[in-house]
Short mmCIF file of C-alpha atoms in Angstrom, two decimals:
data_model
loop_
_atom_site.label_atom_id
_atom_site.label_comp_id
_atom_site.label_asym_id
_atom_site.label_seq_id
_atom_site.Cartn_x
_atom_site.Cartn_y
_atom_site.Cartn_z
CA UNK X 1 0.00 0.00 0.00
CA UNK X 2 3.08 2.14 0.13
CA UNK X 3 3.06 2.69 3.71
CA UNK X 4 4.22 1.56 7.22
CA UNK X 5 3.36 -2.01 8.35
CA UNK X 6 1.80 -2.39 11.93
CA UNK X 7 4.78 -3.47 13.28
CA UNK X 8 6.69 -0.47 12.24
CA UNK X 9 3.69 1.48 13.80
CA UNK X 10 3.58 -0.49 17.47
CA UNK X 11 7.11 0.21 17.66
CA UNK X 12 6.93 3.64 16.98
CA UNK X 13 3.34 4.10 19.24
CA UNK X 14 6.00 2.97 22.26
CA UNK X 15 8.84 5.28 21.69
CA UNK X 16 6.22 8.23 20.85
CA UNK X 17 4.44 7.31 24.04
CA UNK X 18 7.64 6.94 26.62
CA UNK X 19 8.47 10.39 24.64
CA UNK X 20 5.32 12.04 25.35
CA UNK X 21 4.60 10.66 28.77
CA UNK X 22 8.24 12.17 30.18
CA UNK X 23 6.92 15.81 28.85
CA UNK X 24 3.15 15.86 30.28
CA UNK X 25 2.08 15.95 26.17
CA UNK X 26 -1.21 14.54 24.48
CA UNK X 27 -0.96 11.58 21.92
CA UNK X 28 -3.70 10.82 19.43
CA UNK X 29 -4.38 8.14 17.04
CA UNK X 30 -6.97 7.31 14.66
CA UNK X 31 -7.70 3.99 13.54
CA UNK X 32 -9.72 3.73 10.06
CA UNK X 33 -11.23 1.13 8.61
CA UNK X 34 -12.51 0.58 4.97
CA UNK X 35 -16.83 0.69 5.28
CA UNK X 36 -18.10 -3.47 3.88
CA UNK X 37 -14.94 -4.22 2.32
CA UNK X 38 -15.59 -7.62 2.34
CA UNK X 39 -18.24 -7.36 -0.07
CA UNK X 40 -16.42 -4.91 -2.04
CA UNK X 41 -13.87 -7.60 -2.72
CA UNK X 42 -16.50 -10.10 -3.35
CA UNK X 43 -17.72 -8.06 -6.01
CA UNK X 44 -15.05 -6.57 -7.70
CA UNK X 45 -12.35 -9.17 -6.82
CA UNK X 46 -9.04 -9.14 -4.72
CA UNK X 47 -6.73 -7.06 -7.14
CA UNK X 48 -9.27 -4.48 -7.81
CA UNK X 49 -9.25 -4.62 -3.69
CA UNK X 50 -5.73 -4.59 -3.03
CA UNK X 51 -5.59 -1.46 -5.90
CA UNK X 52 -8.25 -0.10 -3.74
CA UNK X 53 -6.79 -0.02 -0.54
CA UNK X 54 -3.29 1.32 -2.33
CA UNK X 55 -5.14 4.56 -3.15
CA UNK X 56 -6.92 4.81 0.05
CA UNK X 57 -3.33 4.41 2.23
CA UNK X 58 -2.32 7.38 -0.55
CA UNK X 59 -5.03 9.73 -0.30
CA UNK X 60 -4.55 8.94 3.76
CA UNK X 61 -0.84 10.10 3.46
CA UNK X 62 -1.77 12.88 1.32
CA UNK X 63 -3.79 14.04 3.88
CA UNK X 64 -1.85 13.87 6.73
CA UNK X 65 0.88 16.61 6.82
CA UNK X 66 2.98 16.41 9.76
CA UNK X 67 6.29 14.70 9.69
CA UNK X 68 6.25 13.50 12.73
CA UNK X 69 2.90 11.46 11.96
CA UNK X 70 2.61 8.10 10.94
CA UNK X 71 0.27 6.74 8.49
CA UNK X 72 0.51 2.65 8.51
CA UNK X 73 -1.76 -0.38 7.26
CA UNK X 74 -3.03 -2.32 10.81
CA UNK X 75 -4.21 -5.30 8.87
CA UNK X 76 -6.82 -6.34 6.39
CA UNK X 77 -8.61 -3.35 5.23
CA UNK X 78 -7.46 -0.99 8.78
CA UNK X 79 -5.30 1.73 8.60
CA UNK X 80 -4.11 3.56 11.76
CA UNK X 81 -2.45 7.33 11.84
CA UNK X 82 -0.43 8.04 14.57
CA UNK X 83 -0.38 11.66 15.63
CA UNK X 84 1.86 12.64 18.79
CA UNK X 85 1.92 15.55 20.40
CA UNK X 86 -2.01 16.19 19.12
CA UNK X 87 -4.69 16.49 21.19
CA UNK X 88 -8.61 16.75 20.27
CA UNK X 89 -8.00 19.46 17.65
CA UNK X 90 -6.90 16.55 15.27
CA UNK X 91 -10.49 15.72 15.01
CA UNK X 92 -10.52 17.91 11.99
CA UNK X 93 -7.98 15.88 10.34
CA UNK X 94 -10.28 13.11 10.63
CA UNK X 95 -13.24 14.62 9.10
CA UNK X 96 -10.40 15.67 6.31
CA UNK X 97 -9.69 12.20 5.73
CA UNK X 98 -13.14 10.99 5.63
CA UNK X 99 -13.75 14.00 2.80
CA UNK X 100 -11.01 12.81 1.04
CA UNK X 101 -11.91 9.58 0.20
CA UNK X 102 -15.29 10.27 -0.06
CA UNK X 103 -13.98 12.14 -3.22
CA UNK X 104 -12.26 9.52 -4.85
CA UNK X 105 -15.27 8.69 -5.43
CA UNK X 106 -14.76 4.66 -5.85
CA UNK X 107 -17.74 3.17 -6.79
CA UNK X 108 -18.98 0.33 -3.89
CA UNK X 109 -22.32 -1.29 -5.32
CA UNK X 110 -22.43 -3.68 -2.25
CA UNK X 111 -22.02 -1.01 0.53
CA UNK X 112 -24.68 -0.71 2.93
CA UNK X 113 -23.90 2.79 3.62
CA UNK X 114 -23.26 4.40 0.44
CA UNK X 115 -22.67 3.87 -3.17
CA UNK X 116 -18.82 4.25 -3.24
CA UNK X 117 -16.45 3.57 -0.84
CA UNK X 118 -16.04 5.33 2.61
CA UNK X 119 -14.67 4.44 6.16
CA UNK X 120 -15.34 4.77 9.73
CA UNK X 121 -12.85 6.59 11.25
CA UNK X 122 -12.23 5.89 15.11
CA UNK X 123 -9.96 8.82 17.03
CA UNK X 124 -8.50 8.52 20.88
CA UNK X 125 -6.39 10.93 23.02
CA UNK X 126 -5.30 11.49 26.16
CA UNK X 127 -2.23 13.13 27.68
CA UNK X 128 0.23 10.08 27.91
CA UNK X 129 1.16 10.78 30.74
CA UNK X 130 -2.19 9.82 32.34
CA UNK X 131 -1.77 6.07 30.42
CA UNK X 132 -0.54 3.13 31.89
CA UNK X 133 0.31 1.66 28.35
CA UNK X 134 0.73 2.72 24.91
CA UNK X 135 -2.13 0.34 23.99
CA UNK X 136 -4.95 2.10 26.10
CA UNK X 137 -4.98 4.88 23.31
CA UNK X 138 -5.23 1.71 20.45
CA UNK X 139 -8.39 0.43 22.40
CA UNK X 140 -9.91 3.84 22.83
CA UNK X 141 -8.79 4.36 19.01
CA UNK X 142 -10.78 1.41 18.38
CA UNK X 143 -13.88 1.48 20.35
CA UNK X 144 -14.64 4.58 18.32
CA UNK X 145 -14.28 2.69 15.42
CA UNK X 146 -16.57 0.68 16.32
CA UNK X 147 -18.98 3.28 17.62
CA UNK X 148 -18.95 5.19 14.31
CA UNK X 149 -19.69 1.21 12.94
CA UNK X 150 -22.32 0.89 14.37
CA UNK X 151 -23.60 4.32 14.32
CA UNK X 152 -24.09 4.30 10.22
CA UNK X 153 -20.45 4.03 9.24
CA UNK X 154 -18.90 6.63 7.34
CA UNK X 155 -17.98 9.02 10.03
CA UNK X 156 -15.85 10.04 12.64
CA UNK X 157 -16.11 9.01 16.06
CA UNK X 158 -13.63 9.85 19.14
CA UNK X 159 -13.25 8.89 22.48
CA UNK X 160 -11.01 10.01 25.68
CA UNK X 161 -8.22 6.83 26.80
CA UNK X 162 -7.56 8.47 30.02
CA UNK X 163 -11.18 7.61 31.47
CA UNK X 164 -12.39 4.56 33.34
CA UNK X 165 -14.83 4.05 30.92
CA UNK X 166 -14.57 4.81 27.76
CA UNK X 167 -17.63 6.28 25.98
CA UNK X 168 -16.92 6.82 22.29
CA UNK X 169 -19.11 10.14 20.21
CA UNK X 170 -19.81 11.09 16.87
CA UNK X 171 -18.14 13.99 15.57
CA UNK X 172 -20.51 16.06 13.52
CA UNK X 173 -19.75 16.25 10.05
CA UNK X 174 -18.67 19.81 8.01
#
């Protein structure tokens, strides 16, 4: 897909998070998953697939800016952005990203949520230094996910890692 691989990414989560945690600073992460992609590989076959995830990890890239963030596939059809040093403000990069590939405009005739591809993005933050582990902001990252899932897919969805219980929202569209 032409970027990182997870390990590559759960290597760099750590060193960003031992980083951050020593300095009292915020660390976000967003993890994104391509909306019935399952049946869009049914359909349209695994090359079209894999060609379709390619330009989705691009236009991800494309959209994130920063050089210290990293864009990386998690597995399957999941991407994940690491974004240290952000806080809730990266929200809006989210919403970019879900813009963006809304305009590639990829036609998905076996999507239950809309007629070309999109993706549910999940976001978490917290200061690090209120984590025990690197992984709580992966499971807050991902229980959005799956609240924006289940809430409709395509859109963005955050939640806090620093609480006892997590409780994902939707982040209203532009």
């Amino acid at each position: 897909t032409g970027v990182a691989n997870r390990r590559l990414f759960e290597e760099r989560l750590q060193q960003e998070f031992l980083r951050l945690r020593r300095s009292r600073k915020p660390l976000s992460h967003m993890m994104i998953d391509v909306d019935y992609f399952k049946s869009y590989n049914d359909h349209y076959g695994h090359q079209q697939g894999d060609e379709t995830l390619a330009r989705i990890a691009r236009c991800i890239a494309a959209t994130v800016h920063r050089p210290a963030d990293l864009v990386a596939r998690y597995g399957g059809e999941e991407f994940i952005v690491l974004l240290p040093d952000t806080n809730a403000s990266a929200l809006e990069l989210g919403r970019d990203i879900l813009h963006a590939i809304r305009e590639l405009n990829i036609p998905h005739a076996r999507s239950n949520s809309a007629d070309r591809v999109t993706v549910s993005i999940g976001f978490g933050y917290a200061r690090a230094n209120q984590l025990k582990s690197a992984k709580q902001i992966v499971l807050a990252a991902d229980q959005a996910m799956y609240f924006a899932q289940a809430s409709g897919r395509n859109c963005v969805a955050s939640a806090a890692a620093n609480t006892r219980e997590i409780e994902p929202a939707l982040v209203p569209d532009k």
